[in-house]
Coordinates of C-alpha atoms and ligand atoms in Angstrom, one line a residue:
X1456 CA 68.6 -10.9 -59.2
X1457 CA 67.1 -7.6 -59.0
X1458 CA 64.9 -5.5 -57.2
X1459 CA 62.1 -4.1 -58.6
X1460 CA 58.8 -2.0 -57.3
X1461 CA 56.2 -2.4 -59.6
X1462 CA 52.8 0.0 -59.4
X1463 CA 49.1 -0.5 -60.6
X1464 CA 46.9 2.1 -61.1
X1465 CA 43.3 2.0 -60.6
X1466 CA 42.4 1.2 -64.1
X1467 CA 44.8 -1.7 -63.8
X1468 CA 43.3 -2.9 -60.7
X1469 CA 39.5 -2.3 -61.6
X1470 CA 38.2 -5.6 -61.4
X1471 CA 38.9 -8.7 -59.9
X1472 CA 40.3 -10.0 -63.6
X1473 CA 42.3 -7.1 -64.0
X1474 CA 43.7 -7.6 -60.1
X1475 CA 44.4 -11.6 -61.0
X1476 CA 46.3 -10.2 -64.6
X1477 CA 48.4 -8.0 -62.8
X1478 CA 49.3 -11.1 -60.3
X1479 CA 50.1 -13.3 -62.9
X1480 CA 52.0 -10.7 -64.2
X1481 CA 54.2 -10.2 -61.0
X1482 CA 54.6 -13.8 -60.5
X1483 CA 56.1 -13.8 -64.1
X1484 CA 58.8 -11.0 -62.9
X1485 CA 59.2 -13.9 -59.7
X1486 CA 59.6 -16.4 -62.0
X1487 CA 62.6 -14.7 -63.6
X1488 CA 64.3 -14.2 -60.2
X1489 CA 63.4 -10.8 -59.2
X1490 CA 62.5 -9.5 -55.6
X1491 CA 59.2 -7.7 -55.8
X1492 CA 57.8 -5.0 -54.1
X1493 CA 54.0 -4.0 -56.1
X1494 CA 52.3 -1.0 -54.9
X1495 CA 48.8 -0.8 -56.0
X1496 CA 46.0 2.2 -56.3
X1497 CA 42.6 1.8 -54.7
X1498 CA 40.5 0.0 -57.5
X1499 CA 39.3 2.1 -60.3
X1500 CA 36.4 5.1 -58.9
X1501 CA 36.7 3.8 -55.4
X1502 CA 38.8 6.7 -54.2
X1503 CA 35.8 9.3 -55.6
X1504 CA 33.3 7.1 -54.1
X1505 CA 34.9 7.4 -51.0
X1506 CA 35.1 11.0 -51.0
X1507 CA 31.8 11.2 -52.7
X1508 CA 30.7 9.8 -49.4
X1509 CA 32.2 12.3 -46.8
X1510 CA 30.8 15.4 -49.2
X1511 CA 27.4 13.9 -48.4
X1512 CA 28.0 14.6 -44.9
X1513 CA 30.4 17.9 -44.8
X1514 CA 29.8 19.7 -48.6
X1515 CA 31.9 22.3 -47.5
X1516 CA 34.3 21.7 -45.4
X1517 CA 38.3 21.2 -45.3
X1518 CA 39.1 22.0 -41.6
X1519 CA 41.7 20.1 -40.6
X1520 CA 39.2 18.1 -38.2
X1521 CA 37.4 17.0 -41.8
X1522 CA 40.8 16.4 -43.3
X1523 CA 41.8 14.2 -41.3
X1524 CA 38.8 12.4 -41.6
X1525 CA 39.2 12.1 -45.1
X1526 CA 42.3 10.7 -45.3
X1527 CA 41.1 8.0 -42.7
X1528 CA 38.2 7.3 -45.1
X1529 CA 40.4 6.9 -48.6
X1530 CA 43.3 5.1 -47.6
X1531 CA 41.0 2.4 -47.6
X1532 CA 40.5 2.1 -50.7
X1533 CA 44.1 0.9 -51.4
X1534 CA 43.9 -1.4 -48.1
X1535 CA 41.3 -3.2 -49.9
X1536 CA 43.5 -3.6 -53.6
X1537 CA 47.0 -4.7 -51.7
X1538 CA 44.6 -7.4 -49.6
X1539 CA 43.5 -8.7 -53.1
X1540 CA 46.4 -8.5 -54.7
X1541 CA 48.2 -10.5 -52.1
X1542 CA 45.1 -13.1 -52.0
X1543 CA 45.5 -13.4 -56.0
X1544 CA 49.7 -13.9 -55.4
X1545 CA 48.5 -16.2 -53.1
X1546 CA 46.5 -18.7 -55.8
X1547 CA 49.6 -18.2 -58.4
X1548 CA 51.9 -19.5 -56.0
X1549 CA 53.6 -16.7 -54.6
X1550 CA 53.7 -16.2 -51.4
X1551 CA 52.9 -12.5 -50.9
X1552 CA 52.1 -10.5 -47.9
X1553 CA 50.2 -6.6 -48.0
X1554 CA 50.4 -3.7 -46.0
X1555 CA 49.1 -0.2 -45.4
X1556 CA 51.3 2.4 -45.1
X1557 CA 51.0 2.6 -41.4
X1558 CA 52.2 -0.9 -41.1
X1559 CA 55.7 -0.2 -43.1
X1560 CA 55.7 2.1 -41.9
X1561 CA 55.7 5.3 -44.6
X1562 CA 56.4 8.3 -42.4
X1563 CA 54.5 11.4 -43.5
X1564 CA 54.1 15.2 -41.9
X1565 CA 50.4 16.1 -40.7
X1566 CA 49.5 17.9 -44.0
X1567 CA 46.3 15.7 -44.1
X1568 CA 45.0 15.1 -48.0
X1569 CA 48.6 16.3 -49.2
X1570 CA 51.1 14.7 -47.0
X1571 CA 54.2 14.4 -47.6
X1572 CA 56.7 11.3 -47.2
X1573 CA 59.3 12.1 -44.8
X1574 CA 61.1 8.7 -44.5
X1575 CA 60.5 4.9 -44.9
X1576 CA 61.4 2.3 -42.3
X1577 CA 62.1 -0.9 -45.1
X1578 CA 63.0 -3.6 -42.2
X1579 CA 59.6 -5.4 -42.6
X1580 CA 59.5 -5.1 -45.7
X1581 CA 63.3 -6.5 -46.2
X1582 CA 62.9 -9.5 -44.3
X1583 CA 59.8 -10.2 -45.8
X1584 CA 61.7 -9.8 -49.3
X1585 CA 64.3 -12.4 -47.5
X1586 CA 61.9 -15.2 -46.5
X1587 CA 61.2 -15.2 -50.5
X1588 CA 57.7 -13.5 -50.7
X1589 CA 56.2 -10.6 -52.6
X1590 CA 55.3 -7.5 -50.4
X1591 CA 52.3 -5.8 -51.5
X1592 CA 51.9 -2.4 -50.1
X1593 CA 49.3 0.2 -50.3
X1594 CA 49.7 3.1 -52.5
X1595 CA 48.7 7.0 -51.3
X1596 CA 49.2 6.2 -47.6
X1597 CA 51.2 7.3 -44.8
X1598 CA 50.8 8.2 -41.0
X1599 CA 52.3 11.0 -39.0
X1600 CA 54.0 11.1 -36.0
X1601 CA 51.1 11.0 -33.9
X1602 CA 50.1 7.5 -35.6
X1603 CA 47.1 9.5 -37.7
X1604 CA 46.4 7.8 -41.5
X1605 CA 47.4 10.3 -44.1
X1606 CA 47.0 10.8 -47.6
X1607 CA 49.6 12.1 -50.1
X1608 CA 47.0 14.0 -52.6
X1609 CA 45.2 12.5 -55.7
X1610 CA 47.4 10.6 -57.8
X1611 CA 50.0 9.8 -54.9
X1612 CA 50.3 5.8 -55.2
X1613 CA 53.0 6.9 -58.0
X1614 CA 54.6 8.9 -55.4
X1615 CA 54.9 6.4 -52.7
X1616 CA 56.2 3.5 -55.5
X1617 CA 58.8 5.8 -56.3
X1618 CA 59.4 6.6 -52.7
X1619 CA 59.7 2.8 -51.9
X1620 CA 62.0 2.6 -54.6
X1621 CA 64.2 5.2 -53.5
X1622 CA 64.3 4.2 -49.6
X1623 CA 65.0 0.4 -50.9
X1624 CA 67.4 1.4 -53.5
X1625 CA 65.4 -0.7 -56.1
X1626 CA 66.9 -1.1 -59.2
X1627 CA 63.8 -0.2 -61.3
X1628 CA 60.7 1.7 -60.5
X1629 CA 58.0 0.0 -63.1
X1630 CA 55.1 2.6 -63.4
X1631 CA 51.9 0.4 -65.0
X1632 CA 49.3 1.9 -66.2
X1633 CA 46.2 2.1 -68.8
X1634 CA 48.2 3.8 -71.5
X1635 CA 51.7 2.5 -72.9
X1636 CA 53.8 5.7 -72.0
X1637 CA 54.6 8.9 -71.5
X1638 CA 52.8 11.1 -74.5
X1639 CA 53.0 13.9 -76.5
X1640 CA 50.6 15.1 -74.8
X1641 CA 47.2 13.1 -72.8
X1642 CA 46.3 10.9 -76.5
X1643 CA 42.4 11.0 -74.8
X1644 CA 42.1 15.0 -75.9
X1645 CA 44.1 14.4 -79.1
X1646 CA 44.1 11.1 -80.6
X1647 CA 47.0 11.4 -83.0
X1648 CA 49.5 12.4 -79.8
X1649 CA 52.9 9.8 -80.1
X1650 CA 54.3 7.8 -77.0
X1651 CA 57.7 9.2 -76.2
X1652 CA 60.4 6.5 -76.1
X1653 CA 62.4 8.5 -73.8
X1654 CA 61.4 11.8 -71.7
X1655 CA 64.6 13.8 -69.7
X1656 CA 63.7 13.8 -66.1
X1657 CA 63.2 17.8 -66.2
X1658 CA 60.6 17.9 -68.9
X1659 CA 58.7 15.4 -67.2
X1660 CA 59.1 17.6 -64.3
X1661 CA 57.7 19.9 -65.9
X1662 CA 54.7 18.2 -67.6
X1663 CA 54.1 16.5 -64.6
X1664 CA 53.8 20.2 -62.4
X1665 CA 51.7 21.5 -65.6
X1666 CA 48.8 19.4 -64.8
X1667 CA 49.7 16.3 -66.9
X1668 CA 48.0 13.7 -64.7
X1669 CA 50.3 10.7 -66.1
X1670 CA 52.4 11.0 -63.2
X1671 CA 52.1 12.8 -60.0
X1672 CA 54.8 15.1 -59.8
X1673 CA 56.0 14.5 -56.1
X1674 CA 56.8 11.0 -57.4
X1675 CA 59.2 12.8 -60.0
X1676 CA 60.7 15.2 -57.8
X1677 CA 61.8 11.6 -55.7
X1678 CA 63.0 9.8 -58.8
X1679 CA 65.1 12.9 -59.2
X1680 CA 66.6 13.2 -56.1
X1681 CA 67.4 9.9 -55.7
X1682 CA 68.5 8.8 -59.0
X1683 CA 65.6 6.1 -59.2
X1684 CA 65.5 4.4 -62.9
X1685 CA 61.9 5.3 -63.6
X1686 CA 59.6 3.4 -66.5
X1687 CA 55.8 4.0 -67.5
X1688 CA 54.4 1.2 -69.2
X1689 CA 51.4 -0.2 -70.1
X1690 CA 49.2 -2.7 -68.0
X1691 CA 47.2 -4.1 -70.7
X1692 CA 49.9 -5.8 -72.4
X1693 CA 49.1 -9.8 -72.1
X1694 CA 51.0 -10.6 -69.0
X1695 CA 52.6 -13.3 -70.4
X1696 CA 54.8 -11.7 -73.0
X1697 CA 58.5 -11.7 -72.8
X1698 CA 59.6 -10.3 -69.7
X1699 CA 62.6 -8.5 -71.5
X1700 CA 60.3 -6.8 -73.9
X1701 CA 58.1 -5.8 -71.5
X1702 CA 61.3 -4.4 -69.8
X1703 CA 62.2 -2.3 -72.5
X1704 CA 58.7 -1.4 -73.6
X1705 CA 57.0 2.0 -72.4
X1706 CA 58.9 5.7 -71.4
X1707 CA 62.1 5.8 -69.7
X1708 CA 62.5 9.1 -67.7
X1709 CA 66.0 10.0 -68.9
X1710 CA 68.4 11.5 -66.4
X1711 CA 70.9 12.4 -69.5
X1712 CA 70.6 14.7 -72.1
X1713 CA 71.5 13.1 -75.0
X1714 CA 73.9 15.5 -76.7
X1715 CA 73.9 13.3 -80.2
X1716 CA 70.1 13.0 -80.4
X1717 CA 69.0 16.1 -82.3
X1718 CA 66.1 17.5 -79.7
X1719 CA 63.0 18.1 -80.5
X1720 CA 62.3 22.1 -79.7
X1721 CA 59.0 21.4 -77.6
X1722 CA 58.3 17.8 -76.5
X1723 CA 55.0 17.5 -75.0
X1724 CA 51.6 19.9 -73.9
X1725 CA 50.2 19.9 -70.3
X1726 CA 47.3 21.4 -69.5
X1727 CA 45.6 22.1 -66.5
X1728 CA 41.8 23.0 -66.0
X1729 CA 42.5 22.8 -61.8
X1730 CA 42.8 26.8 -61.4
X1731 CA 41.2 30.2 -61.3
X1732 CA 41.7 33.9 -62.6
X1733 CA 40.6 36.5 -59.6
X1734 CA 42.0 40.4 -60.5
X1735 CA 42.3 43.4 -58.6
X1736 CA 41.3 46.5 -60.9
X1737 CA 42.6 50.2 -60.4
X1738 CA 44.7 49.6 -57.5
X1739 CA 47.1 52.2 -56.6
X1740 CA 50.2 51.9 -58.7
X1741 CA 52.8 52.0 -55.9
X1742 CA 56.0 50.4 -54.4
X1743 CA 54.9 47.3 -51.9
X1744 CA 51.9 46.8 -53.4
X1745 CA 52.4 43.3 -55.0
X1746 CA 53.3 42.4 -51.5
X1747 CA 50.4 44.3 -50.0
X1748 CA 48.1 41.8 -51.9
X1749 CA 49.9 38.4 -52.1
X1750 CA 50.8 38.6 -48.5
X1751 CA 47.7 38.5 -47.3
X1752 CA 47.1 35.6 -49.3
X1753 CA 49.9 33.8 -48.5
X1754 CA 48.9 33.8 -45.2
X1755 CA 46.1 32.1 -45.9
X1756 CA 47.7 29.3 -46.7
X1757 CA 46.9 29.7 -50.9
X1758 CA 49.3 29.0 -53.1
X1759 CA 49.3 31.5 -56.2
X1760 CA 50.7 30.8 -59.9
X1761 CA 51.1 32.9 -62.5
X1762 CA 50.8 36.5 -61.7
X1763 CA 50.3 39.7 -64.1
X1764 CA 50.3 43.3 -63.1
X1765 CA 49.1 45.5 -66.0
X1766 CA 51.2 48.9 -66.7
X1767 CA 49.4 52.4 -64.8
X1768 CA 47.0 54.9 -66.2
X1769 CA 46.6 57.6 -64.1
X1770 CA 48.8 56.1 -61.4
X1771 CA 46.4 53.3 -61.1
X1772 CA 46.8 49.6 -62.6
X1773 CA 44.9 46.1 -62.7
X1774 CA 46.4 42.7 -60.5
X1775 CA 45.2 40.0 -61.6
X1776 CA 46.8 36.0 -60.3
X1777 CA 45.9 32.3 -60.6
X1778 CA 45.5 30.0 -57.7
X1779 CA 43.4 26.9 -57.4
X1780 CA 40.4 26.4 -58.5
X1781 CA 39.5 24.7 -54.6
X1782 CA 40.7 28.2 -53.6
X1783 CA 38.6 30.5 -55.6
X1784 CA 36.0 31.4 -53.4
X1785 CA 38.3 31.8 -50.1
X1786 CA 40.1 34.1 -52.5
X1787 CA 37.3 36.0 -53.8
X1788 CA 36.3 36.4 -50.2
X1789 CA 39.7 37.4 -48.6
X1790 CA 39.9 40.3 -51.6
X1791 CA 36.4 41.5 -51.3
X1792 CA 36.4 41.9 -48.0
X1793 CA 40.1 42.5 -46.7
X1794 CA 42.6 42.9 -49.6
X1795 CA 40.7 45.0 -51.4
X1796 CA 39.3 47.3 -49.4
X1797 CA 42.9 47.6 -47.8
X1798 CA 44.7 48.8 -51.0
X1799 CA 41.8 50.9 -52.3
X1800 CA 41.0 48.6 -55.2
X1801 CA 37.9 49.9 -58.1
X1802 CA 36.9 46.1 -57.7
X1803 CA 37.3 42.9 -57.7
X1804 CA 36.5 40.5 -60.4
X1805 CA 37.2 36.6 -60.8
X1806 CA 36.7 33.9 -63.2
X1807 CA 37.1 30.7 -62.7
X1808 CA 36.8 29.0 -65.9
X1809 CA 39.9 29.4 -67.2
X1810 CA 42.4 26.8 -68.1
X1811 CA 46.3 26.7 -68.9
X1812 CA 47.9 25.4 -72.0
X1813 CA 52.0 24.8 -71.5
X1814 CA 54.7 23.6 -74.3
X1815 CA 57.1 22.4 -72.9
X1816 CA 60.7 21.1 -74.2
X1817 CA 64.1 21.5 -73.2
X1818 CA 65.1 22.2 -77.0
X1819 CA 63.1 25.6 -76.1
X1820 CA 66.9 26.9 -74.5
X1821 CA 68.3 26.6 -77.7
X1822 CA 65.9 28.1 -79.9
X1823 CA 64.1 31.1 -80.5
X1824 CA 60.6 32.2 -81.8
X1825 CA 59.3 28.9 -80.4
X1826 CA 56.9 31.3 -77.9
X1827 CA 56.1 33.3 -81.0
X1828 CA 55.1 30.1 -83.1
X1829 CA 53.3 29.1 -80.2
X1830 CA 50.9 32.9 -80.0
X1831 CA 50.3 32.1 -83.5
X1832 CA 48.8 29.0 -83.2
X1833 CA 46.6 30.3 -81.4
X1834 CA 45.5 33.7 -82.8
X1835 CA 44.7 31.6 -85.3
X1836 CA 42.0 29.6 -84.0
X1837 CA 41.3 32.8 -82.4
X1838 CA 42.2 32.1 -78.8
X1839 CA 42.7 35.1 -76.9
X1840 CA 45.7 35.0 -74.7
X1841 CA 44.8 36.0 -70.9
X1842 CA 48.3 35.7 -69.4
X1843 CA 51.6 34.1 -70.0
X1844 CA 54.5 32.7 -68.4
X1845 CA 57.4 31.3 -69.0
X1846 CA 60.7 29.7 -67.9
X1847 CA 63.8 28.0 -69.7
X1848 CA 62.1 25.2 -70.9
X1849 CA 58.5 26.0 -71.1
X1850 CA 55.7 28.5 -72.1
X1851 CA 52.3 28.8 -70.5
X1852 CA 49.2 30.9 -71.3
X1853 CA 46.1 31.3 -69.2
X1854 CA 42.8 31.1 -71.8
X1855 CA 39.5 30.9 -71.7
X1856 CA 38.5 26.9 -70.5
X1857 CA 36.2 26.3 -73.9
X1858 CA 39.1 26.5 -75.5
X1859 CA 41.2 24.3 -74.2
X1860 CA 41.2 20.8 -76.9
X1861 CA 40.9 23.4 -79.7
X1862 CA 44.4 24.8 -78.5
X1863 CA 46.3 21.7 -77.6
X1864 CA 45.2 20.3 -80.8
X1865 CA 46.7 23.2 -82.7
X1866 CA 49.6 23.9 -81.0
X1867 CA 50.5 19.5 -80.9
X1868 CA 50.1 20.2 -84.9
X1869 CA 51.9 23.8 -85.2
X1870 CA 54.8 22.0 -83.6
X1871 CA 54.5 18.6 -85.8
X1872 CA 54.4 16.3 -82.2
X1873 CA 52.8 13.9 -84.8
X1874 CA 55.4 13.6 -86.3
X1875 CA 57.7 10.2 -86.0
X1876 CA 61.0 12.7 -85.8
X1877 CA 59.6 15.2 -83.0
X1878 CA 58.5 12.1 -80.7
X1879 CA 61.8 9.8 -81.4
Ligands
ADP3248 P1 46.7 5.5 -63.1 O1 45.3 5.2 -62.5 O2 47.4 4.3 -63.7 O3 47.6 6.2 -62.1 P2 46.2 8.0 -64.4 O4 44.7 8.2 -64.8 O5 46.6 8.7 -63.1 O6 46.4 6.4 -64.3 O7 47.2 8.4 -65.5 C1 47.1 7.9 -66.8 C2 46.3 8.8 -67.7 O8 47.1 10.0 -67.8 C3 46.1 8.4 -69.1 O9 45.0 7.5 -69.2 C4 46.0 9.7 -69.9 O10 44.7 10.0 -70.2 C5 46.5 10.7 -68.9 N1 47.6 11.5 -69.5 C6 47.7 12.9 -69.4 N2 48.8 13.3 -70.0 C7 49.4 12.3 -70.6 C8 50.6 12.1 -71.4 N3 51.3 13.2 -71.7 N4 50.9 10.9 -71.8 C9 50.1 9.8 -71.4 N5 49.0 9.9 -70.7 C10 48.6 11.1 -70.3
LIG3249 N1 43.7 6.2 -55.3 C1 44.3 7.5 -55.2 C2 43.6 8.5 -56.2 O1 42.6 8.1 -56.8 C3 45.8 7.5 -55.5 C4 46.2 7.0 -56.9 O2 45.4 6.4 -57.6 O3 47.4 7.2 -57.2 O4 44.0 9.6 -56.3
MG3250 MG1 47.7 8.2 -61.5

């Protein structure tokens, strides 16, 4: 007997058919003599609707007093799914209980919107696991100390399954969703992208922090840290099929490096269409002045990504940074009226419809050229490079958003992803 934490997406729980497949599917995994713990999204769109709602009311806003708000408004979406899903255990025979996070309870800090999981009290939940029934519990969802519902940021039911799995030490953390695996890269921008069998736990880390929406990358960074055997798999498999297949079917996140497999240089492309390009022109070319102009924006709270500082004519040179796309206008605003008048800047210019196209593979340490091969993919299709940045294992450019398929498609054929020998 095992332990295992299943999740659902949305897709997977987007009607009331879909919600009674993914119970038959669970009591299968029963069946077989597992405990189950099943951690499902809100249903499919509910989560935008939600917040669709409060922008009716507050277009602007994200003071904390709104934030908090919102959080109290989409975590019920998933108190809806894990009520159903419990109901639909319920008419297969299992006995099955649900609960929000509060209820675990999943202990989070106050960062409303993007909280993050600071511990996980499993007594409930264990002797509900003892008395022989399924828990259900709600994905997304924590509460602070001060007993206020919190959110841990779009995408964050992966993070609490994982979470749950590493608090419990499950033996498997099951990731279902609407597509059978990890990819090459997202197979809805390019259709002839291959499932990975296997993915090492650092270039999923990678993908996942490069905007590759397949998993959210807190929920990595926990499987990491806590060692939990991680698997994304596909929902839409018919339930019934052989429960060791569907064990073996899917991604595995890897934690070893095969040393015998020969690597593949780059395995996968993330992109990310979530940020914005602001620049400083003709600031003084001086010692402190990278700090004179991120501090300030530090301060405010805005995180900043890949940075480029252009080499002085006449003692003067060009800043330019990404941050997200959310925080565009609070940055245009802190430079035009603070940071730029502060460091003597020509102007201020911004542009947020840029997007960022990584490679990312952690044959990349081994190899050279591969950035090269990568800027001559794309000059070309003529794509004009606006910045780049790289680490050990990965390559990103910043470009201009229109051409964002048109470079993902080229670079998954310049470095043959299609192929059966770079996926294996
Ligand atoms: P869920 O609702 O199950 O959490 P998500 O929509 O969050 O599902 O994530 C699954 C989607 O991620 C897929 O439908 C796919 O379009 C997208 N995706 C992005 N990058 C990849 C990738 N490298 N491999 C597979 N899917 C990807
Ligand atoms: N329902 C939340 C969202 O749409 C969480 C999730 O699906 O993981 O972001
Ligand atoms: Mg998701």
């Amino acid at each position: 007997m095992a332990l295992i934490v299943h999740k659902y997406g949305g897709t997977s729980m987007g009607s009331t058919d879909r919600i009674r497949n993914v119970a038959k599917r669970v009591a299968k995994w029963v069946r077989a003599g597992h405990q189950m713990v099943v951690v499902p999204s809100a249903m499919s769109g509910e989560t935008n609707r939600l917040l669709g709602l409060a922008k009716e009311l507050s277009p602007a806003s994200s003071s904390p007093e709104v934030n908090r708000e919102l959080d109290m408004i989409a975590a019920t979406g998933e108190q809806v799914s894990v009520g159903l899903l419990a109901i639909a255990l319920q008419a297969e025979g299992i006995p099955s209980v649900s609960y929000t996070g509060w209820q675990v309870p999943v202990a989070t800090d106050s960062s409303y919107t993007k909280a993050r999981i600071e511990s996980i009290d499993d007594k409930r939940v264990r002797a509900d696991l003892a008395a022989g029934k399924v828990v259900v519990i709600a994905g997304f969802q924590g509460v602070d100390g001060d007993n206020n519902i919190t959110t841990l940021g779009r995408g964050g039911s992966d993070t609490s399954a994982v979470a749950i799995a590493a608090a419990m030490k499950a033996d498997e953390c099951l990731i279902y969703t609407d597509v059978d695996g990890v990819y090459t890269t997202d197979p809805r921008i390019v259709p002839e992208a291959r499932r990975l069998h296997t993915i090492s736990f650092e270039e999923m880390l990678e993908m996942a922090s490069l905007g590759s929406k397949i998993l959210q990358i807190r929920s990595v960074e926990f499987a990491g840290k806590y060692r939990v055997p991680l698997r994304v798999l596909s929902s839409f498999t018919p339930w019934d099929i052989d429960i060791n297949e569907e064990a073996k079917s899917g991604t595995l996140i890897s934690f070893e490096e095969d040393e015998k497999m020969e690597q593949a240089v780059v395995s996968g492309i993330a992109f990310n269409r979530d940020e914005a390009k602001v620049t400083l022109l003709g600031v003084p070319d001086k010692p402190g002045i990278a700090f004179q102009i991120l501090g300030p924006v530090a301060e405010a709270n805005i995180d900043i990504d890949v940075i480029i500082q252009n080499v002085s004519h006449d003692g003067k040179t060009d800043f330019s940074f990404t941050v997200h796309r959310n925080d565009y206008a609070r940055t245009m605003e802190l430079l035009q009226n603070t940071v730029g008048p502060a460091t003597n800047a020509a102007r201020v210019a911004g542009d947020p419809k840029i997007c960022k196209v990584s490679i990312v593979g952690i044959g990349m340490r081994s190899h050279v050229g591969v950035a090269s091969k990568m800027f001559r993919a794309l000059s070309e299709e003529g794509i004009n490079i606006q910045m780049i940045s790289t680490s050990e294992i990965k390559t990103s450019v910043v470009i201009d958003e229109k051409y964002m398929e048109l470079a993902v498609r080229a670079l998954h054929k310049a470095f043959d992803l299609d192929q059966e020998s770079a996926a294996a």
